[in-house]
Amino acid sequence: MTSSGISRPLTHTPITQEKIFLLCFYFHFSQALFRRMKRLGLSTAYCKDEGTGTILRQFLSLPLLLQNNIPSQWNRLNSLCSTTGLSEFSQYVGKTWIYVHKPPRAPECWSVHQMSVRTNNDIEGWHNRLKTRGKSHRTFYDLIQVMHEESSLLDWNLAQIWSGALDRRQNKDYIAANEELGYYGIHWTVVK
């Protein structure tokens, strides 16, 4: 803390700039694929046709794979595309995201394989908590007090995480989903 009683930001951060970029590119990858689905008229099939929906979801899950497996899985998915719309979608994914070797669209820029944090939900949760604690009609000095308390809590949480005493909080459903993803990552086999 400084002499004014306000905590200084820590100089070390557990989330690197590279990880933040990965999260951003993963988000943009997903958004780009959803926009292309809509443009090609695949939105209805994604929701209502089980076979088409499964193939499209597999395209959307490519970032969860080890980056070395992504091209071979794209080839497998490409061979499953039996309609014109799916073929056009697959060609878009291959040309725009798979066989590109320059950032930001190269697979190493959006592969989030075995990353525990794949979204900005942690930041959104903090922001919502801060809004709730800050209320809408507080005075400026009340807001400073809330910010100071949050700053102290953040420093404490980061120190706990770095020491290994505290891990990030997760909902039990997300813990189960991450364990299942880990299982499939370890037991990866190419489906023919």
Tab-separated table of C-alpha atoms in Angstrom:
chain	number	residue	atom	x	y	z
A	1	MET	CA	0.000	0.000	0.000
A	2	THR	CA	1.066	3.532	-0.616
A	3	SER	CA	1.075	6.213	2.055
A	4	SER	CA	-2.340	7.379	0.823
A	5	GLY	CA	-3.831	3.986	1.734
A	6	ILE	CA	-4.489	2.943	-1.865
A	7	SER	CA	-3.048	-0.374	-3.023
A	8	ARG	CA	-0.716	-0.343	-5.989
A	9	PRO	CA	-1.368	-2.844	-8.760
A	10	LEU	CA	0.861	-5.888	-8.569
A	11	THR	CA	3.679	-6.050	-11.094
A	12	HIS	CA	3.259	-9.768	-11.832
A	13	THR	CA	0.074	-11.082	-13.401
A	14	PRO	CA	-0.909	-14.738	-13.721
A	15	ILE	CA	-2.667	-14.180	-17.046
A	16	THR	CA	-0.204	-13.184	-19.724
A	17	GLN	CA	-0.946	-10.946	-22.668
A	18	GLU	CA	-0.564	-13.998	-24.907
A	19	LYS	CA	-3.361	-15.794	-23.012
A	20	ILE	CA	-5.617	-12.764	-23.325
A	21	PHE	CA	-5.014	-12.708	-27.087
A	22	LEU	CA	-5.839	-16.434	-27.272
A	23	LEU	CA	-9.143	-15.824	-25.516
A	24	CYS	CA	-9.936	-12.964	-27.875
A	25	PHE	CA	-9.101	-14.954	-31.002
A	26	TYR	CA	-11.081	-17.978	-29.755
A	27	PHE	CA	-14.082	-15.704	-29.268
A	28	HIS	CA	-13.638	-14.155	-32.718
A	29	PHE	CA	-13.187	-17.602	-34.288
A	30	SER	CA	-16.530	-18.733	-32.838
A	31	GLN	CA	-18.286	-15.519	-33.820
A	32	ALA	CA	-16.919	-15.686	-37.378
A	33	LEU	CA	-18.135	-19.271	-37.756
A	34	PHE	CA	-21.607	-18.410	-36.450
A	35	ARG	CA	-21.823	-15.443	-38.847
A	36	ARG	CA	-20.789	-17.666	-41.777
A	37	MET	CA	-23.390	-20.275	-40.775
A	38	LYS	CA	-26.047	-17.577	-40.816
A	39	ARG	CA	-24.871	-16.199	-44.166
A	40	LEU	CA	-24.992	-19.670	-45.743
A	41	GLY	CA	-28.451	-20.372	-44.312
A	42	LEU	CA	-27.253	-23.107	-41.953
A	43	SER	CA	-28.705	-21.607	-38.752
A	44	THR	CA	-31.945	-23.584	-38.943
A	45	ALA	CA	-30.126	-26.810	-39.802
A	46	TYR	CA	-27.727	-26.172	-36.894
A	47	CYS	CA	-30.676	-26.122	-34.493
A	48	LYS	CA	-33.059	-28.645	-36.056
A	49	ASP	CA	-31.101	-31.168	-38.139
A	50	GLU	CA	-29.181	-33.483	-35.817
A	51	GLY	CA	-26.574	-34.584	-38.381
A	52	THR	CA	-25.807	-31.096	-39.674
A	53	GLY	CA	-25.853	-29.656	-36.152
A	54	THR	CA	-23.353	-32.276	-34.971
A	55	ILE	CA	-20.943	-31.523	-37.817
A	56	LEU	CA	-21.209	-27.757	-37.264
A	57	ARG	CA	-20.645	-28.163	-33.506
A	58	GLN	CA	-17.548	-30.223	-34.278
A	59	PHE	CA	-16.238	-27.365	-36.430
A	60	LEU	CA	-16.899	-25.004	-33.509
A	61	SER	CA	-15.017	-27.317	-31.143
A	62	LEU	CA	-11.810	-27.372	-33.223
A	63	PRO	CA	-10.118	-24.816	-30.889
A	64	LEU	CA	-10.417	-27.299	-28.016
A	65	LEU	CA	-8.080	-29.731	-29.796
A	66	LEU	CA	-4.314	-29.846	-29.696
A	67	GLN	CA	-3.237	-27.529	-32.512
A	68	ASN	CA	-1.371	-30.344	-34.311
A	69	ASN	CA	-4.639	-32.331	-34.563
A	70	ILE	CA	-6.713	-29.467	-35.969
A	71	PRO	CA	-5.861	-29.889	-39.706
A	72	SER	CA	-6.482	-33.659	-39.687
A	73	GLN	CA	-9.813	-33.173	-37.916
A	74	TRP	CA	-10.781	-30.456	-40.393
A	75	ASN	CA	-10.017	-32.939	-43.208
A	76	ARG	CA	-12.233	-35.525	-41.507
A	77	LEU	CA	-15.065	-33.029	-41.076
A	78	ASN	CA	-14.633	-31.797	-44.646
A	79	SER	CA	-15.162	-35.349	-45.918
A	80	LEU	CA	-18.451	-35.550	-43.960
A	81	CYS	CA	-19.922	-32.451	-45.627
A	82	SER	CA	-22.580	-33.806	-47.975
A	83	THR	CA	-24.568	-30.651	-48.788
A	84	THR	CA	-23.540	-27.554	-50.717
A	85	GLY	CA	-23.978	-25.332	-47.646
A	86	LEU	CA	-21.826	-27.560	-45.443
A	87	SER	CA	-19.166	-27.842	-48.162
A	88	GLU	CA	-19.026	-24.051	-48.557
A	89	PHE	CA	-18.818	-23.684	-44.782
A	90	SER	CA	-16.001	-26.234	-44.563
A	91	GLN	CA	-14.070	-24.530	-47.367
A	92	TYR	CA	-14.427	-21.201	-45.554
A	93	VAL	CA	-13.074	-22.714	-42.318
A	94	GLY	CA	-10.168	-24.375	-44.126
A	95	LYS	CA	-9.188	-21.362	-46.205
A	96	THR	CA	-9.706	-18.740	-43.501
A	97	TRP	CA	-8.726	-20.520	-40.277
A	98	ILE	CA	-6.951	-23.858	-40.779
A	99	TYR	CA	-4.403	-23.471	-43.563
A	100	VAL	CA	-3.341	-19.944	-42.671
A	101	HIS	CA	0.133	-19.521	-41.253
A	102	LYS	CA	-0.007	-15.859	-40.263
A	103	PRO	CA	-1.486	-14.512	-37.046
A	104	PRO	CA	-4.200	-13.847	-36.023
A	105	ARG	CA	-5.939	-16.626	-37.928
A	106	ALA	CA	-3.352	-19.395	-37.660
A	107	PRO	CA	-4.490	-22.305	-35.437
A	108	GLU	CA	-1.849	-21.552	-32.802
A	109	CYS	CA	-3.568	-18.192	-32.238
A	110	TRP	CA	-6.980	-19.642	-31.408
A	111	SER	CA	-6.301	-23.137	-30.065
A	112	VAL	CA	-7.254	-23.139	-26.382
A	113	HIS	CA	-6.390	-26.793	-25.754
A	114	GLN	CA	-6.112	-27.498	-21.996
A	115	MET	CA	-6.563	-23.853	-20.996
A	116	SER	CA	-8.704	-23.692	-17.868
A	117	VAL	CA	-9.897	-20.153	-18.648
A	118	ARG	CA	-11.421	-19.988	-22.123
A	119	THR	CA	-13.785	-17.038	-21.670
A	120	ASN	CA	-13.894	-13.661	-19.983
A	121	ASN	CA	-16.575	-14.858	-17.532
A	122	ASP	CA	-14.230	-14.264	-14.579
A	123	ILE	CA	-13.928	-10.597	-15.507
A	124	GLU	CA	-17.672	-10.290	-16.154
A	125	GLY	CA	-18.398	-11.811	-12.734
A	126	TRP	CA	-16.075	-9.334	-11.033
A	127	HIS	CA	-17.691	-6.464	-12.927
A	128	ASN	CA	-21.205	-7.558	-11.906
A	129	ARG	CA	-20.137	-7.913	-8.264
A	130	LEU	CA	-18.594	-4.446	-8.351
A	131	LYS	CA	-21.768	-2.956	-9.863
A	132	THR	CA	-23.881	-4.628	-7.170
A	133	ARG	CA	-21.649	-3.392	-4.357
A	134	GLY	CA	-21.381	0.086	-5.853
A	135	LYS	CA	-25.160	0.480	-6.178
A	136	SER	CA	-26.512	3.193	-8.423
A	137	HIS	CA	-26.868	6.184	-6.069
A	138	ARG	CA	-23.768	6.115	-3.905
A	139	THR	CA	-21.605	9.104	-3.254
A	140	PHE	CA	-18.195	9.416	-4.817
A	141	TYR	CA	-16.497	8.658	-1.485
A	142	ASP	CA	-18.554	5.480	-1.017
A	143	LEU	CA	-17.439	4.365	-4.468
A	144	ILE	CA	-13.791	4.995	-3.539
A	145	GLN	CA	-14.252	2.841	-0.419
A	146	VAL	CA	-15.754	-0.010	-2.491
A	147	MET	CA	-12.893	0.233	-5.010
A	148	HIS	CA	-10.333	0.162	-2.187
A	149	GLU	CA	-11.930	-2.952	-0.653
A	150	GLU	CA	-12.001	-4.666	-4.064
A	151	SER	CA	-8.357	-3.765	-4.619
A	152	SER	CA	-7.365	-5.317	-1.289
A	153	LEU	CA	-9.369	-8.449	-2.046
A	154	LEU	CA	-7.809	-8.733	-5.497
A	155	ASP	CA	-4.270	-8.481	-4.107
A	156	TRP	CA	-5.066	-11.147	-1.507
A	157	ASN	CA	-6.642	-13.498	-4.093
A	158	LEU	CA	-3.695	-13.118	-6.472
A	159	ALA	CA	-1.221	-13.830	-3.674
A	160	GLN	CA	-3.207	-16.960	-2.746
A	161	ILE	CA	-3.313	-18.154	-6.361
A	162	TRP	CA	0.430	-17.603	-6.876
A	163	SER	CA	1.233	-19.507	-3.690
A	164	GLY	CA	-0.951	-22.398	-4.857
A	165	ALA	CA	-3.279	-22.105	-1.862
A	166	LEU	CA	-6.284	-20.941	-3.885
A	167	ASP	CA	-7.494	-21.954	-7.309
A	168	ARG	CA	-10.113	-20.132	-9.322
A	169	ARG	CA	-13.696	-20.737	-8.258
A	170	GLN	CA	-15.722	-22.887	-10.618
A	171	ASN	CA	-19.294	-24.117	-10.736
A	172	LYS	CA	-19.512	-27.917	-10.309
A	173	ASP	CA	-21.080	-28.272	-13.775
A	174	TYR	CA	-18.104	-26.489	-15.360
A	175	ILE	CA	-15.657	-28.603	-13.373
A	176	ALA	CA	-17.343	-31.744	-14.743
A	177	ALA	CA	-17.298	-30.338	-18.296
A	178	ASN	CA	-13.577	-29.489	-18.016
A	179	GLU	CA	-12.811	-32.976	-16.704
A	180	GLU	CA	-14.712	-34.477	-19.635
A	181	LEU	CA	-12.788	-32.287	-22.079
A	182	GLY	CA	-9.551	-33.403	-20.429
A	183	TYR	CA	-10.597	-37.035	-20.773
A	184	TYR	CA	-11.273	-36.626	-24.483
A	185	GLY	CA	-8.027	-34.712	-24.905
A	186	ILE	CA	-6.049	-37.586	-23.368
A	187	HIS	CA	-7.999	-40.351	-25.120
A	188	TRP	CA	-8.116	-38.638	-28.507
A	189	THR	CA	-8.750	-40.956	-31.434
A	190	VAL	CA	-9.608	-40.091	-34.977
A	191	VAL	CA	-13.206	-41.015	-35.730
A	192	LYS	CA	-13.663	-42.344	-39.251
